[in-house]
Coordinates of C-alpha atoms in Angstrom, one line a residue:
X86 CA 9.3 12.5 -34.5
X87 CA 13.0 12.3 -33.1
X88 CA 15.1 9.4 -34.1
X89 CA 16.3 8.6 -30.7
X90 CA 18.7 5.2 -30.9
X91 CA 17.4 4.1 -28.1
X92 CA 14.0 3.4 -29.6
X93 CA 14.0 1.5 -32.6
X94 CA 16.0 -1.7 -30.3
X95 CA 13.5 -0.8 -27.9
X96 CA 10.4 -2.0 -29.3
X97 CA 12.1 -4.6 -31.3
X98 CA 13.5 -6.2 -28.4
X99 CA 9.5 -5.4 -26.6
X100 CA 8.1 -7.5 -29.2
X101 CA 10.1 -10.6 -27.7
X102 CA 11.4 -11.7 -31.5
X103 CA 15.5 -11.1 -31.6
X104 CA 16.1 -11.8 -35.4
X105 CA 20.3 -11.2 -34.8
X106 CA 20.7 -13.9 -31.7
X107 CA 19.6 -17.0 -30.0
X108 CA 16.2 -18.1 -29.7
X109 CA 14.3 -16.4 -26.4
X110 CA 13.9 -18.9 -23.4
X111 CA 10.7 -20.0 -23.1
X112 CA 9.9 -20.0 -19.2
X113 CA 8.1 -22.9 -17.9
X114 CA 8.0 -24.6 -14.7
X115 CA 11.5 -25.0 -14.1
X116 CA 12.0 -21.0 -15.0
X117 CA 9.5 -20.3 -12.1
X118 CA 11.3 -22.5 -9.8
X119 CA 14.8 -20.8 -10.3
X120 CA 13.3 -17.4 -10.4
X121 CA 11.2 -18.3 -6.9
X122 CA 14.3 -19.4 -5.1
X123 CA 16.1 -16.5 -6.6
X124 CA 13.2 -13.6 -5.5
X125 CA 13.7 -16.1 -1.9
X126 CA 17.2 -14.3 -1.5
X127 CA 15.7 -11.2 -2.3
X128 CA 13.2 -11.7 0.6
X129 CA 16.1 -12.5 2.9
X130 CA 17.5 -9.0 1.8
X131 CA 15.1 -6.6 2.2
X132 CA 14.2 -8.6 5.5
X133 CA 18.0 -7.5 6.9
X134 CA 17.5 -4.3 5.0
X135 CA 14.5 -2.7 6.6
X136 CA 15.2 -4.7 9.7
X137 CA 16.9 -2.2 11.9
X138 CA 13.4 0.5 11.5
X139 CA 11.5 -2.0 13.5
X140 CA 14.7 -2.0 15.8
X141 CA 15.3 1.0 15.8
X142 CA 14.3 2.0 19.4
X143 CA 16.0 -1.1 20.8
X144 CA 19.3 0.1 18.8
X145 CA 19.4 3.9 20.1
X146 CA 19.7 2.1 24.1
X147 CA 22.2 -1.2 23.2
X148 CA 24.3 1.4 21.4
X149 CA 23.4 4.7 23.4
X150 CA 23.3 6.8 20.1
X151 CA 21.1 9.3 19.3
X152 CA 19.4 10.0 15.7
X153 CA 22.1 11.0 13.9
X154 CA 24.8 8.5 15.0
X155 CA 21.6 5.7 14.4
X156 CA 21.2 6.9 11.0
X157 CA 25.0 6.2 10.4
X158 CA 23.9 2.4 10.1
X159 CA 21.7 2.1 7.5
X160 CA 23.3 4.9 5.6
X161 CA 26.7 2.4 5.4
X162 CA 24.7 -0.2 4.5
X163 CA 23.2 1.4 2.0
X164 CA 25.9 3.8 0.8
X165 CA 27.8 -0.1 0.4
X166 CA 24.8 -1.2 -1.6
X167 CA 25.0 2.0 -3.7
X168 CA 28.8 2.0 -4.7
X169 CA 28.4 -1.7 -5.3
X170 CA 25.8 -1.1 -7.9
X171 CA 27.9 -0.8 -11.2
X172 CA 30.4 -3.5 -10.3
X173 CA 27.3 -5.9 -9.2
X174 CA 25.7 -5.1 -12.4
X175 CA 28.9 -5.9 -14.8
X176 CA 29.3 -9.2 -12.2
X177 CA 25.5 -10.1 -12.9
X178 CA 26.6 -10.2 -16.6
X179 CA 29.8 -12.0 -16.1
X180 CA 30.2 -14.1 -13.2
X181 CA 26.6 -15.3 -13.4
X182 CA 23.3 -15.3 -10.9
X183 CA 24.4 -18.6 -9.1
X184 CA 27.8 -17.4 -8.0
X185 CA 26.6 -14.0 -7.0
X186 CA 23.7 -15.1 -5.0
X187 CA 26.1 -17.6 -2.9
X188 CA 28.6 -14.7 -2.3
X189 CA 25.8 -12.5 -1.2
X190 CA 24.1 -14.9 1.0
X191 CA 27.6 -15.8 3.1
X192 CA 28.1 -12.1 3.3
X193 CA 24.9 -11.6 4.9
X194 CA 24.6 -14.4 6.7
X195 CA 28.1 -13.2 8.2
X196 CA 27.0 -9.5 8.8
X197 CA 23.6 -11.0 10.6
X198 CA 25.5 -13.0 13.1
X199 CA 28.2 -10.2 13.8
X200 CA 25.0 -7.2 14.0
X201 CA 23.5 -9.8 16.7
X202 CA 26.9 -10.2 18.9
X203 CA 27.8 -6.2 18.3
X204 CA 27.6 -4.6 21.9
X205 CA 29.1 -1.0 20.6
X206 CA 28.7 0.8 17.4
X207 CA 31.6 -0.1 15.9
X208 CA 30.6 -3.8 15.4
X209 CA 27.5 -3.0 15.1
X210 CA 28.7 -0.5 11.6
X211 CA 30.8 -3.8 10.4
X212 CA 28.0 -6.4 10.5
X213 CA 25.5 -3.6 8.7
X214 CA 28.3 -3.2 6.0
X215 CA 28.7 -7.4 5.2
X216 CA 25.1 -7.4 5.2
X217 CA 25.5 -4.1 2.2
X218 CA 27.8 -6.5 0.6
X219 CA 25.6 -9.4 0.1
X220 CA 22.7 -6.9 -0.7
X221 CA 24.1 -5.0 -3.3
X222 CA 24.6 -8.4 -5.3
X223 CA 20.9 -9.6 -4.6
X224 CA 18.7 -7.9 -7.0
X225 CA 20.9 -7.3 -9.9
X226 CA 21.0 -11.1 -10.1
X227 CA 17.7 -12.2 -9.7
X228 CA 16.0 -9.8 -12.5
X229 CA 19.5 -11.1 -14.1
X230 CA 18.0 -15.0 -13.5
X231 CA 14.5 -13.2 -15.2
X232 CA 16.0 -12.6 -18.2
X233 CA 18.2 -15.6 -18.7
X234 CA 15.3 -17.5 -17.9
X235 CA 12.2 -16.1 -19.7
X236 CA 10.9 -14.5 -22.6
X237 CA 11.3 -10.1 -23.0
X238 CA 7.7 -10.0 -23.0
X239 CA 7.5 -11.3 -19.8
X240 CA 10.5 -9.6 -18.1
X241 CA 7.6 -6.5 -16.9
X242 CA 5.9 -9.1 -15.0
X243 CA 9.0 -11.2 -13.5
X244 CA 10.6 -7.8 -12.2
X245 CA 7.0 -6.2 -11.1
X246 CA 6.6 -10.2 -9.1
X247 CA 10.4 -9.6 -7.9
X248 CA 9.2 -6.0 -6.6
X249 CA 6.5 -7.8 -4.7
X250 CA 8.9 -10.4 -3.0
X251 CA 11.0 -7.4 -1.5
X252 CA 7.7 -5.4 -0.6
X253 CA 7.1 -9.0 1.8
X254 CA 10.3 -9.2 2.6
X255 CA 9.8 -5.4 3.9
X256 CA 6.7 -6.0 5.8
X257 CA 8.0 -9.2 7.5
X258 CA 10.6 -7.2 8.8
X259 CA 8.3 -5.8 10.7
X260 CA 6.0 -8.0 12.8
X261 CA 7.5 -10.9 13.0
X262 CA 10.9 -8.9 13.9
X263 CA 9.0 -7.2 16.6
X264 CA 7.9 -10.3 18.2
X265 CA 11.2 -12.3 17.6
X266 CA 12.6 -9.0 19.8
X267 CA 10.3 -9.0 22.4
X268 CA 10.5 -12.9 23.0
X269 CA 14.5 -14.1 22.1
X270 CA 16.1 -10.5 22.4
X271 CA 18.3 -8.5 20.5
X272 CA 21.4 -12.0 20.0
X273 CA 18.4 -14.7 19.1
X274 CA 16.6 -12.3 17.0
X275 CA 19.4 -11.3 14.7
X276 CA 20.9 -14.8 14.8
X277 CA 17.5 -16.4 13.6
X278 CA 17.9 -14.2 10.5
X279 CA 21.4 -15.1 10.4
X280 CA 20.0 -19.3 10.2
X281 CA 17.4 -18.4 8.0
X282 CA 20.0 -17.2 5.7
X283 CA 22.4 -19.6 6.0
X284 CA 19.4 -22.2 5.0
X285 CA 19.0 -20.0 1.8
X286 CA 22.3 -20.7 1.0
X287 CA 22.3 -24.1 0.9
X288 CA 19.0 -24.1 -1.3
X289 CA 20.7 -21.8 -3.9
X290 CA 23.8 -24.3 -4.4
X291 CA 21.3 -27.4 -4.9
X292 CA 19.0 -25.9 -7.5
X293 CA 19.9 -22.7 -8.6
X294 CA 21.3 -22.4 -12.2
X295 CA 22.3 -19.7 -14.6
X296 CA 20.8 -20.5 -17.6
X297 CA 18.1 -23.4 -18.9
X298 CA 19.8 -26.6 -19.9
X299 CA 21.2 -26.5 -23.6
X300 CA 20.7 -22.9 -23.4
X301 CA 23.9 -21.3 -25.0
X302 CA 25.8 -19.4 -22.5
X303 CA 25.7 -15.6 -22.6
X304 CA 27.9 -13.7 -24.9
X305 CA 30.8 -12.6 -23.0
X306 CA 32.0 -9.2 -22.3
X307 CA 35.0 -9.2 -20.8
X308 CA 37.0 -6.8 -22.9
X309 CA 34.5 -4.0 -22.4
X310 CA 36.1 -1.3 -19.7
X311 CA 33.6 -0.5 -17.1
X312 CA 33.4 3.1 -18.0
X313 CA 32.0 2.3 -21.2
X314 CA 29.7 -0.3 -20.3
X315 CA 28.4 3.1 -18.1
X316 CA 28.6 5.2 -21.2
X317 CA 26.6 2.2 -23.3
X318 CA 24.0 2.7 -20.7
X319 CA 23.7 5.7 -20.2
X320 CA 23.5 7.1 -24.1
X321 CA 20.4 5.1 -24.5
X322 CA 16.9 7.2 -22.8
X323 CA 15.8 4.3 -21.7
X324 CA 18.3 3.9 -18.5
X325 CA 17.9 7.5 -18.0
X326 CA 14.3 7.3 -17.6
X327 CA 14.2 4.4 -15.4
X328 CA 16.9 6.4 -13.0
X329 CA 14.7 9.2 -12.8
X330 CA 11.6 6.7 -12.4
X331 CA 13.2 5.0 -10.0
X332 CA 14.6 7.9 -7.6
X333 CA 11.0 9.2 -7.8
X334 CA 9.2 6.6 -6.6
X335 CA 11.1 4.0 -4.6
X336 CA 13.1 6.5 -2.5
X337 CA 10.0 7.9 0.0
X338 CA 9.1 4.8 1.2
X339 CA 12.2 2.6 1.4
X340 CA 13.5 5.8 3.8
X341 CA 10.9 4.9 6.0
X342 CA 11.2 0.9 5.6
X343 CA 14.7 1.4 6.6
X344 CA 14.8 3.3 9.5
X345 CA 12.2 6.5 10.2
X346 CA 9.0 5.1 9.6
X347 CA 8.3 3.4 12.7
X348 CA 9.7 6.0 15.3
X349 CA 7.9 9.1 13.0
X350 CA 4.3 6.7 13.3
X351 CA 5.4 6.3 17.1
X352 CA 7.3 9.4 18.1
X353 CA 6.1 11.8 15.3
X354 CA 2.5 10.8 15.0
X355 CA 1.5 9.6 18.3
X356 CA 0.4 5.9 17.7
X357 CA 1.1 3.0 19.9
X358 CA 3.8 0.2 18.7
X359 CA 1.6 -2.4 18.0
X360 CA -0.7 0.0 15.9
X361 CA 2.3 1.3 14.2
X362 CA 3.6 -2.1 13.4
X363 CA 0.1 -3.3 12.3
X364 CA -0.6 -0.3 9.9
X365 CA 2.9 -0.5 8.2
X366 CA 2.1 -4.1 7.7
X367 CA -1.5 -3.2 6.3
X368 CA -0.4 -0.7 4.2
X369 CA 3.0 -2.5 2.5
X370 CA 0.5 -5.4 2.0
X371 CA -2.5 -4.4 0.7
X372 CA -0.4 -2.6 -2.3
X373 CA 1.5 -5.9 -3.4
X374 CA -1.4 -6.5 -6.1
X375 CA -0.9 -3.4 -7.9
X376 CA 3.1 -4.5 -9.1
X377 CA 2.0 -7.4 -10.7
X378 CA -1.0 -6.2 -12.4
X379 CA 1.3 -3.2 -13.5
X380 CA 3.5 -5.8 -14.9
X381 CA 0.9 -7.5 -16.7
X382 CA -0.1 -4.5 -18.3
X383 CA 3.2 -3.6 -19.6
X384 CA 4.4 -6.8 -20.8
X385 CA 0.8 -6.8 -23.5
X386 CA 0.9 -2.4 -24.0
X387 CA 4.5 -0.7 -23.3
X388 CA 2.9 2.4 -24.2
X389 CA 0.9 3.1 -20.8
X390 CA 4.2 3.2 -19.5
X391 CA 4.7 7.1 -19.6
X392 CA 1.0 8.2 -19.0
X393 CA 1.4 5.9 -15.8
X394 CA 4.8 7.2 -14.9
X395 CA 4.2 10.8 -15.7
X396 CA 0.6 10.8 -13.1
X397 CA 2.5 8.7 -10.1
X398 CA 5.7 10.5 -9.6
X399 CA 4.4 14.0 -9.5
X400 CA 1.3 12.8 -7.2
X401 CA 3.6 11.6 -5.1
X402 CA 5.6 13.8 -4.5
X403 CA 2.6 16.8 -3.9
X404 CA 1.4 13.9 -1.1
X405 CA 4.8 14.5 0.5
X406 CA 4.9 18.4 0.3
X407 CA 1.5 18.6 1.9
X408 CA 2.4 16.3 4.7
X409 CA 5.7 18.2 5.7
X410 CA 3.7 21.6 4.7
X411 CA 0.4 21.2 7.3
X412 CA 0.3 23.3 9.8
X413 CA 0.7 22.0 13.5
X414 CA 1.6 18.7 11.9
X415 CA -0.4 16.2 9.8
X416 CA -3.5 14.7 10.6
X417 CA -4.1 10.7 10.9
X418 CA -6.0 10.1 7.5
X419 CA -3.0 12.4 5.6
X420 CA -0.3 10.5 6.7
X421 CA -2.0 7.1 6.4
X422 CA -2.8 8.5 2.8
X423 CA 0.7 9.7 1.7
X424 CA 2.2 6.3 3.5
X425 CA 0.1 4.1 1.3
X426 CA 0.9 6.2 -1.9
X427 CA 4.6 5.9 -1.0
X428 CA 4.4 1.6 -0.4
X429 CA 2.3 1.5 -3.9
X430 CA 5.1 3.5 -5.8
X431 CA 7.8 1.3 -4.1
X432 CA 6.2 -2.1 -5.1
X433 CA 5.6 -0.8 -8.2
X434 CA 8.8 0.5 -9.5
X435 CA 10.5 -2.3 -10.7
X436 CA 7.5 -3.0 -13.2
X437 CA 8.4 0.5 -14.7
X438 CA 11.8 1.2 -13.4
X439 CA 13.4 -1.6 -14.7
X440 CA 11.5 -2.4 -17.9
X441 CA 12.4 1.3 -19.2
X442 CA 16.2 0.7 -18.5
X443 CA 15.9 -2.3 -20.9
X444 CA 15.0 -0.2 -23.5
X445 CA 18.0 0.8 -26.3
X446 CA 20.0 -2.1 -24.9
X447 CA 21.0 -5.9 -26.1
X448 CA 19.5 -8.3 -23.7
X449 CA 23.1 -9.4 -22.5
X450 CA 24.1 -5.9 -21.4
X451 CA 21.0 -5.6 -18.5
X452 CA 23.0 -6.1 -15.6
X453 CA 25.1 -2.3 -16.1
X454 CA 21.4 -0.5 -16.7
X455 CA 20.0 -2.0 -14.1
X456 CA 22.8 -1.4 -11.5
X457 CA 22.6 2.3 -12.3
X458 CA 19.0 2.5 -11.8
X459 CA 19.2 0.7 -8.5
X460 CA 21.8 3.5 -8.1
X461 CA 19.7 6.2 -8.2
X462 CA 17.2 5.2 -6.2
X463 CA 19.0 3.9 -3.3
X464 CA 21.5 7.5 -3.8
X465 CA 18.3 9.1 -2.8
X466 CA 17.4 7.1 0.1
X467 CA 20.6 7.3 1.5
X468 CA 20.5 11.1 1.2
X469 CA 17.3 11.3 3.0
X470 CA 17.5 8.8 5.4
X471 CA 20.8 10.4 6.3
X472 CA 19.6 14.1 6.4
X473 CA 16.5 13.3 8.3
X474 CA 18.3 12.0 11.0
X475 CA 20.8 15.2 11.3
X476 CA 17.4 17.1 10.9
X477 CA 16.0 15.2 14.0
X478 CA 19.4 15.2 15.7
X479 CA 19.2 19.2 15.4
X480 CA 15.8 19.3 17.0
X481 CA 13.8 19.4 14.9
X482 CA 10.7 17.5 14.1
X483 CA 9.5 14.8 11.4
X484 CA 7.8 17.5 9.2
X485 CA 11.3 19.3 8.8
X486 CA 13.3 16.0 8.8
X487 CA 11.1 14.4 5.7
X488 CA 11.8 18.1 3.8
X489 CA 15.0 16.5 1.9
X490 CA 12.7 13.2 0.6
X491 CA 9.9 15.9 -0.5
X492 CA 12.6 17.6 -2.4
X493 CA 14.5 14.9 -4.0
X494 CA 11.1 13.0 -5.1
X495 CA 9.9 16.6 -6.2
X496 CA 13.1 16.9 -8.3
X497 CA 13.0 13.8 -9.7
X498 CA 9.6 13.7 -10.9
X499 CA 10.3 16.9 -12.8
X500 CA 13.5 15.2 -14.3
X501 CA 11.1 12.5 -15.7
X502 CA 8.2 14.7 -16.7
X503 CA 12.0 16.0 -19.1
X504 CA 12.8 13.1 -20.3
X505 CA 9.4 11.6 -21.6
X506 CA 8.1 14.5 -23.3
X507 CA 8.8 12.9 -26.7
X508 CA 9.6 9.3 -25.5

């Protein structure tokens, strides 16, 4: 067997027993409280994330663009979120969860109220980007709370529960979007999210903390140069694997949470709204279970980690080849099939994604890994959310725009299959 450095630390730190540092928190009630209000923001997030797919229609006439120029919005927003990955991680570690979340919230609090006023595309671009600004910090922080706040062996679980917070804050983008549309119109809409958020705030500052009380503060890192916090990170397997993991299986269906999934159930597959609406709402919540449980798992036996990883990414990714490969364009049951297979990999990444970056790494340099594996995933959705909407701009249909995501999850599955062979 290979002594790879990244493995020894990594089942040390698994078993939850760190002989060279502090004692572990021990969770509790007040853990889950902190943690809840913390995977609150996240809902806020992914709620302005994957907002504009339910409006995207509505967007295309208030902004007379056409796919392409639509597509430039989320891909700023999350072309913001990507580049902000690193830096969020190394502020997770530094400036602490509390501070973050605030700055996040007002940023997107700020981009909600400007997306809502925005009349052209211009101001419409500026309000998606504050709205990147204050996502890009969201995350990071709150598996950041997870780990300041309870044990390792129950960091699987807290990031797989985190996963299923953004998976509802994904489908309530789409519903109760829909109807806050069709009843207040584009201005009330947006600036109900915008009070929602601003509400968040406020409960962040009153009982949000960083750490439990008497709990040592984290070791400081401030003399570390970014670039080697990167190099740290990347040397150890572990971040790798959850990179690769991660742009497998989160990418497909965040691409369509974001922007094409509605119109391609509407445009490309013939359903009405309201049955669009209703089976992306199905489908992104009859999965949620599975993160959990997947979490639960992992926390008690690490080792189904790569069995499970190595049999989802590459059936994924064969799901999306035969739906952009069938002739005269997919049937119903096919896409309803692939669709569901995509919202299970999403909601269950972070149970594998993130629990493999921790692996090789002390506790208190998380926040790095788990910006670049955030990275990776949100790379690829930004490639194929943007290339499907040149593809569609061109002429073409869904089954050539949706080509790109087939490859890049094809790719990455085969980078993975690489990379655990001997893990």
């Amino acid at each position: 067997m290979s002594a790879d450095p990244s493995r020894a630390p990594a089942r040390a730190q698994t078993s939850g027993d760190r002989a060279d540092g502090p004692p572990e928190p021990s969770g509790g009630a007040r853990a889950w409280l902190v943690w809840a209000i913390g995977v609150g923001v996240y809902f806020l997030a992914m709620f302005h994330r994957n907002g504009l797919g339910v409006a995207a229609l509505q967007a295309q006439e208030r902004f007379d663009a056409g796919p392409a120029l639509l597509s430039l919005l989320p891909m700023l927003q999350l072309l913001v979120y990507v580049v902000l990955q690193v830096p969020a991680g190394i502020m997770a570690d530094r400036v602490g969860p509390r501070r973050s979340l605030l700055a996040g919230l007002a940023a997107m609090a700020a981009g909600a109220v400007l997306f809502a006023a925005a009349t052209g595309v211009a101001a419409a671009v500026a309000g998606r980007v504050l709205i990147g600004l204050g996502d890009a910090v969201t995350f990071l922080n709150v598996i950041r709370l997870g780990a300041l706040w309870f044990p390792r062996r129950h960091y699987a679980l807290v990031s797989a529960l985190t996963g299923v917070a953004g998976g509802l804050g994904q489908v309530a983008s789409v519903a109760p979007l829909s109807f806050l549309l069709g009843h207040l119109g584009w201005t009330g809409a947006f600036l109900a999210t915008a009070g929602a958020t601003g509400a968040m705030l406020l409960l962040v500052a009153l009982l949000v903390r960083d750490r439990p009380a008497g709990a040592p503060a984290p070791e400081r890192h401030a003399g570390v140069p970014v670039l080697a916090a990167v190099g740290e990170a990347l040397r150890a397997r572990g971040p790798r694997v959850g990179m690769a993991h991660h742009a497998a299986v989160m990418a497909p269906y965040t691409m369509l949470g974001v922007l094409w999934g509605y119109p391609f159930l509407v445009e490309g597959v013939g359903l009405r709204p309201s049955a669009a609406s209703t089976l992306l709402t199905v489908l992104g919540v009859g999965v949620l279970w599975l993160s959990p449980v997947l979490g639960a798992v992992v926390g008690r036996r690490p080792g189904v980690r790569r069995p499970f990883a190595l049999c989802l990414a590459p059936v994924l990714g064969l799901g999306w080849l035969a739906l952009v490969a069938w002739p005269s364009g997919p049937p119903v049951p096919l896409v309803v099939a692939v669709v569901a297979l995509s919202a299970a990999g999403a909601v269950m990444a972070p149970a594998l994604s993130f629990d493999f970056a921790r692996d090789g790494l002390s506790p208190e340099r998380t926040g790095v890994a788990s910006g670049l594996v955030n990275m990776s995933g949100f790379t690829t959705t930004v490639l194929a959310t943007v290339l499907a909407g040149v593809i569609l701009q061109a002429g073409y249909g869904f089954q050539a725009a949706f080509v790109p995501v087939t490859a890049t999850t094809l790719g990455a599955s085969a980078v993975l299959a690489v990379l655990l062979r001997r893990y």
